XYZ file of C-alpha atoms in Angstrom:
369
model
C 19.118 44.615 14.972
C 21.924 47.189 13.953
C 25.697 46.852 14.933
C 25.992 49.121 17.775
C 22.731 47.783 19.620
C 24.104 43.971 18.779
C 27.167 44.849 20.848
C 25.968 46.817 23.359
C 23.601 43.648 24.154
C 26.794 41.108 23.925
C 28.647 43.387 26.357
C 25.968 43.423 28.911
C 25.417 39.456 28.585
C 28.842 38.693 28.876
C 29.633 41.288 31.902
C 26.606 39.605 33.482
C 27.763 35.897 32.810
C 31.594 36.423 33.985
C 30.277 38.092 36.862
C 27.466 35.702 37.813
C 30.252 32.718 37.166
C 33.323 34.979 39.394
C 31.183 34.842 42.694
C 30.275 31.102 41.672
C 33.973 30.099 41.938
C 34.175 32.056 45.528
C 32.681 28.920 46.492
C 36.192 27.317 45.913
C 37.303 28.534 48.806
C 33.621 27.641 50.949
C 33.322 23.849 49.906
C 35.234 23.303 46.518
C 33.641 19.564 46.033
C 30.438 21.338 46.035
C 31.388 23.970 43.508
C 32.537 21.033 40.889
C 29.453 19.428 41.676
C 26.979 22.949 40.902
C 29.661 23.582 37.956
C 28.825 20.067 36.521
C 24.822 20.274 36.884
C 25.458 23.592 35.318
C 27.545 22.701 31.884
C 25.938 19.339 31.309
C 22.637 21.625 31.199
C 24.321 24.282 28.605
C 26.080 20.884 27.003
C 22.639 19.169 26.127
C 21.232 22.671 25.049
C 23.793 23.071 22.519
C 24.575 19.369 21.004
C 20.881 18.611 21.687
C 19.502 21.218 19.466
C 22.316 19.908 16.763
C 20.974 16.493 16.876
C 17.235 17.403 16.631
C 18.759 19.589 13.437
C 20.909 16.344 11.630
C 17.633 14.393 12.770
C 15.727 16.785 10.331
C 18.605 16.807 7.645
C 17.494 12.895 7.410
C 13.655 13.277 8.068
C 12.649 16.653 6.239
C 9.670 18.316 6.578
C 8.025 21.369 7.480
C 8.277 21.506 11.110
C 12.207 22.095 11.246
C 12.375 24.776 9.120
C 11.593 27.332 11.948
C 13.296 25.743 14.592
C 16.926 25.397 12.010
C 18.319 29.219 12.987
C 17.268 28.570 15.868
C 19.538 25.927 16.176
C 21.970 27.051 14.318
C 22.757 30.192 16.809
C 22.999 27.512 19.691
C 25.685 25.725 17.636
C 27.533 28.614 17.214
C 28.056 29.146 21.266
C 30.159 25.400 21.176
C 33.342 27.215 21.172
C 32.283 29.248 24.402
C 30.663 25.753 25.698
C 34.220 24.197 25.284
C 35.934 27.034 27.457
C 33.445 26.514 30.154
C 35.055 22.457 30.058
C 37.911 23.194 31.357
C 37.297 23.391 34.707
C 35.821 19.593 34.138
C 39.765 18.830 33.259
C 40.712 19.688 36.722
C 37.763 17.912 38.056
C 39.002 14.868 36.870
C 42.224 15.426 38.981
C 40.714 16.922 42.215
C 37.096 16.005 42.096
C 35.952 12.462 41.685
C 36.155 9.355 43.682
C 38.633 7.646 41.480
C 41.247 10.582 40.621
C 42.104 10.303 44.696
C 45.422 8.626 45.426
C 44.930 4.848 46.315
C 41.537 4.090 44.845
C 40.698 0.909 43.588
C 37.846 -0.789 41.993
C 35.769 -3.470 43.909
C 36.521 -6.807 43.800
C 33.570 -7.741 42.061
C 34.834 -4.587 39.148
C 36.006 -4.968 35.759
C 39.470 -5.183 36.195
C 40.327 -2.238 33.429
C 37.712 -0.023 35.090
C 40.872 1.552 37.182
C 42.557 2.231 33.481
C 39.426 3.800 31.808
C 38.666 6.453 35.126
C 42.417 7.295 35.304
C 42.793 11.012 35.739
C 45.120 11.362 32.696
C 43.127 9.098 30.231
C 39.681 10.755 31.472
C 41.106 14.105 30.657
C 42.505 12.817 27.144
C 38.813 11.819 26.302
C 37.706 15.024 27.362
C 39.619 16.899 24.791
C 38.754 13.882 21.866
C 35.013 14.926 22.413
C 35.753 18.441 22.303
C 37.613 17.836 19.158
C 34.794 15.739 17.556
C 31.989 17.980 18.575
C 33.705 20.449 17.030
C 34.296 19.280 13.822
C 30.808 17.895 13.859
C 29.350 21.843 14.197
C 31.828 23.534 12.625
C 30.006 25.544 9.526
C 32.940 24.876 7.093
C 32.959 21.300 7.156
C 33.509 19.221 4.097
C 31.414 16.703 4.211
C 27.269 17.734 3.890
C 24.119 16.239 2.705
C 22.208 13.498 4.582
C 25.589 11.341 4.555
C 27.552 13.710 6.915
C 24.328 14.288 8.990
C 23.898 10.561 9.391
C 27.891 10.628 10.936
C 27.735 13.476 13.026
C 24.895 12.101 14.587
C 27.054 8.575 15.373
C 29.680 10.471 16.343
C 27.202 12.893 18.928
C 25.665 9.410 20.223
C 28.983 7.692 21.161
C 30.433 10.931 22.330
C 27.859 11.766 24.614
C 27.115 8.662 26.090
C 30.446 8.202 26.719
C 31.072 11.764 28.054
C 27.962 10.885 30.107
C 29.752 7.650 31.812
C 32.744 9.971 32.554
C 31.668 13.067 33.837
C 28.548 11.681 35.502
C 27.773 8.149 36.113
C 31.724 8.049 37.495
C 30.579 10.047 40.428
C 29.471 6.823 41.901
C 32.190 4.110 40.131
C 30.425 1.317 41.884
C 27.592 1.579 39.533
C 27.180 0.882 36.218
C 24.284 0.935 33.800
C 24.219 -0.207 30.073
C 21.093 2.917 29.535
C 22.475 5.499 30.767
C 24.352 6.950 27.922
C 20.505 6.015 26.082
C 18.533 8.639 28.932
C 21.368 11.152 28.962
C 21.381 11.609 25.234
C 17.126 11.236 25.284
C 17.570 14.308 27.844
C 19.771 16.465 25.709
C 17.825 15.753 22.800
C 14.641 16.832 24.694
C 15.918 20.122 25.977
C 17.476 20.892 22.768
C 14.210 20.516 21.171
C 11.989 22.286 24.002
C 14.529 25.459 23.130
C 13.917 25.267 19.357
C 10.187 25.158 20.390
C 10.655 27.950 22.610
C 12.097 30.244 19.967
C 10.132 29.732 17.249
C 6.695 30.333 19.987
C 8.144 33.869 20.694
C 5.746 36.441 19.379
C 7.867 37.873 16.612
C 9.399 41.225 17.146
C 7.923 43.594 14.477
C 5.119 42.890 11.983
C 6.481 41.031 9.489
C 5.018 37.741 9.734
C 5.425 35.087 12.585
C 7.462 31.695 11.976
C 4.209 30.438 14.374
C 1.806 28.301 12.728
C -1.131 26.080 14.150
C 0.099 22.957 12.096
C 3.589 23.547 13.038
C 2.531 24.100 16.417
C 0.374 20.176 16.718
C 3.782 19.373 15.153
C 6.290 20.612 17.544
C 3.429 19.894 20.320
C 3.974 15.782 19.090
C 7.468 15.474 18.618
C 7.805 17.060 22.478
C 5.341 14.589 23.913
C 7.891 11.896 22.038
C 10.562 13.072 23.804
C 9.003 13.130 27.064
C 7.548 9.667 26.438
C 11.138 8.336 25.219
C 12.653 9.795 28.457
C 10.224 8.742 31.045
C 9.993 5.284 29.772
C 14.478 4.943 29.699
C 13.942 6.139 33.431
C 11.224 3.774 34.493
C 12.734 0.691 32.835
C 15.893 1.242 34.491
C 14.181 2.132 37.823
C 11.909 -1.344 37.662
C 15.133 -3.754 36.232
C 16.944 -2.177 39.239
C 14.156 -2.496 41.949
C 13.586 -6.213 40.852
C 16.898 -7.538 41.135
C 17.908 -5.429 44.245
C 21.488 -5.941 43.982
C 23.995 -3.407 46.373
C 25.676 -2.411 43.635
C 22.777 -1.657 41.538
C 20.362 -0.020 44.003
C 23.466 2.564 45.228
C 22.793 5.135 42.858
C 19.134 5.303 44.231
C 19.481 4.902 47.652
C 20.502 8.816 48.321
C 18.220 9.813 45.882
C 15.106 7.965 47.263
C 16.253 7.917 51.374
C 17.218 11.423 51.635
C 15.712 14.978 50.667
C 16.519 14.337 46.927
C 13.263 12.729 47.328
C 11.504 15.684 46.580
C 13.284 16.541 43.433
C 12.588 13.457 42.358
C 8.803 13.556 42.949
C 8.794 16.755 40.851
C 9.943 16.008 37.950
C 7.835 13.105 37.958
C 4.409 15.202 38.187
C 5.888 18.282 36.429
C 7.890 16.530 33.909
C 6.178 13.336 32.693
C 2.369 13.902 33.910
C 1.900 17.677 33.276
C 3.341 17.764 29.519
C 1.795 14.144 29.316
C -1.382 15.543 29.565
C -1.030 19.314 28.581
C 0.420 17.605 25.182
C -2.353 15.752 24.280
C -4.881 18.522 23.665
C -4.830 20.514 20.670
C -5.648 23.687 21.999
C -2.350 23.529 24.201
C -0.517 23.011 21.140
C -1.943 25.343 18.625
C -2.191 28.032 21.344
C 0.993 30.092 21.017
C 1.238 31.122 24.365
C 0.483 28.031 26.155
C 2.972 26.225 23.857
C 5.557 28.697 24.726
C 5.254 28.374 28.631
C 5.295 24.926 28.369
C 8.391 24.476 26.552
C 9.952 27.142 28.772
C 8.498 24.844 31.762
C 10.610 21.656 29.957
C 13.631 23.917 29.809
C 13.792 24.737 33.537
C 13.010 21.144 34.130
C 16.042 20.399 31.951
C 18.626 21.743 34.050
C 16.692 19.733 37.376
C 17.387 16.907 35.473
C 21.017 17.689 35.453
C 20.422 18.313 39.270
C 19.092 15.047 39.887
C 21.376 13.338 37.813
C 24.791 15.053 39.078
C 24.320 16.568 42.551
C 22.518 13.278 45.155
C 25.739 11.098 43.806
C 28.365 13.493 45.432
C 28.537 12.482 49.044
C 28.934 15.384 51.797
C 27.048 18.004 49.405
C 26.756 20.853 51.858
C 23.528 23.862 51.656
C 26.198 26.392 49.564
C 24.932 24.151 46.634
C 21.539 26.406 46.857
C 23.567 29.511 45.955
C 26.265 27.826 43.511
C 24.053 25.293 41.454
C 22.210 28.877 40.350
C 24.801 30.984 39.751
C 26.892 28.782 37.374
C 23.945 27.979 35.211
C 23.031 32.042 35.261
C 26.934 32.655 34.299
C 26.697 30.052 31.627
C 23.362 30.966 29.976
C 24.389 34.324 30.074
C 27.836 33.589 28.422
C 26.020 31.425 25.945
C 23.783 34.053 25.176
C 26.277 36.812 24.888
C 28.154 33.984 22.219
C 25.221 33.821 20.081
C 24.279 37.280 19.575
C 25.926 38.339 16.234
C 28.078 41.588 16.987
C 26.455 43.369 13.804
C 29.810 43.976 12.176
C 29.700 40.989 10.080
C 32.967 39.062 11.486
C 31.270 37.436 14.425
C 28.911 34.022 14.033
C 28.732 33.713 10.431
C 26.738 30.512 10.896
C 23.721 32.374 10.614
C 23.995 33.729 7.380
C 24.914 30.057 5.812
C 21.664 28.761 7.817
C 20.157 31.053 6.154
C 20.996 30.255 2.896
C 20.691 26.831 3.863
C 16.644 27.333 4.837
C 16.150 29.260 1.640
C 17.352 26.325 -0.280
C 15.306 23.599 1.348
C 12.579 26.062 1.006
């Protein structure tokens, strides 16, 4: 793609992304607990695009073989929107002040709390750990870091596992402080890690763009076809666990973060992913001529990327009490103005200056090849 074309495109994605996110934050002044809310479902869904593809790439740093190879730039160009994902944080800093249940004035854990929970979901130390994640993630996909080789792989992915179960707790279990669960950091990062990948997939599937050869192969293909019935497996069987320890013991505190999810409308939501998201791929996934078929493994990986971001839904949106119906136009919009940002940050803008990740990935890929 020559300069001039490469910037035209990043002008019109990032026009349509600040636009797209500008008549999102209208809905400040409609129902602004409901625009934090669609903003949240939104960035955790670009967040576990962009560190989830990293992870799947240190995972292959440690692994090897042939199946990363096409997926790495790929990757690599999703890693290279972080800085852009860490501008569209900030409005998660205010959250912490305006938004949740524990930044308003007088709140207090139960009785039956950890005492230091009122400490850790303070408003000033929340936003701290905000910026410590930003700060790690960063150094973790910055191009120019010192460290490399399966060592600093085998850190960065520590570091993206505490990070992001932690940032998980904060900006998502929190919305409902009475409940707690020791796996959800486990299914969060299992979710990130499973959308990252399902983008990778969805990448490499695209018919290629002139004739000069395809990155698409039927073995890589069963491949990528096996590692994303893993990853639905993996997450389907964090979800169901924690579903049956909860329904068995039946404790208030435990059963609150289901109640409005299985008493209410939410139902629905619920009962799709379930069919579309563990059955459908569960069963699409195990026949070779899904996964060797470039087309069919393209629409389903595109299929597991929408599903993605209704994960984020279901996670985020049935715990914020008093949700009202401008959700339907916000939720949307902010992922739209994201994507579109996103998009607009990984598009190289041909002069040479911008994104230089991609020309040390690939140097990197013709090494390892």
């Amino acid at each position: 793609m020559n300069g001039p074309e490469s910037r035209r495109r990043r002008r019109c994605w990032t026009w349509a992304g600040t636009i797209a996110l500008l008549l999102c934050c209208l809905g400040m002044a409609v129902d602004i607990r409901t625009f934090f809310a669609c903003w949240l479902a939104a960035w955790w869904t670009c967040a576990a695009a962009v560190l989830g593809s990293q992870a799947n790439a240190w995972l292959h740093d440690l692994t090897g073989g042939a199946w990363g190879l096409p997926l790495r730039p790929i990757w690599r160009r999703l890693a290279a929107t972080l800085p852009m994902l860490l501008v569209l944080m900030l409005p998660l800093a205010a959250a912490a002040w305006l938004f949740y249940p524990w930044s308003q004035a007088g709140w207090t854990p139960g009785t039956d709390q950890p005492a230091f929970k009122a400490a850790w979901l303070s408003p000033a130390f929340v936003t701290a750990r905000l910026i410590l994640y930003a700060g790690l993630w960063q150094a973790c996909l910055h191009p120019r870091r010192h460290m490399q080789g399966k060592g600093a792989s085998a850190a960065c992915l520590i570091v993206y596992g505490l990070t992001a179960s932690l940032a998980s707790v904060d900006l998502i279990l929190s919305l409902m402080p009475q409940w707690y669960s020791s796996g959800f950091g486990l299914i969060a990062i299992t979710m990130q890690m499973k959308l990252g990948f399902a983008l990778g997939v969805a990448g490499a599937s695209r018919p290629p763009a002139d004739a000069s050869g395809s990155r698409f192969r039927p073995d890589l293909g069963r491949d990528w076809g096996n590692l994303l019935l893993m990853y639905v497996l993996m997450w389907a069987y964090l979800a169901f666990v924690q579903f049956l320890i909860v329904w068995a013991e039946n404790l208030p505190n435990e059963i609150s973060w289901y109640l409005p999810r299985m008493q209410t409308g939410w139902i629905w939501l619920g009962g799709a992913l379930v069919a579309l998201d563990v059955f459908a791929p569960l069963m699409l996934l195990l026949f070779r001529s899904i996964k060797q078929d470039r087309q069919r493994l393209l629409a389903l990986a595109c299929l597991l990327c929408v599903l993605g971001w209704l994960e984020s839904i279901w996670i985020t949106l049935p715990s914020v009490p008093g949700l009202s119906r401008h959700a339907l136009w916000m939720a949307p919009l902010a992922l739209a103005g994201m994507a579109f940002l996103l998009r607009a940050a990984a598009t190289p803008d041909g002069r040479g200056g911008s994104f230089r990740w991609t020309s040390q990935a690939t140097r990197e890929e013709g090494a390892r090849q």
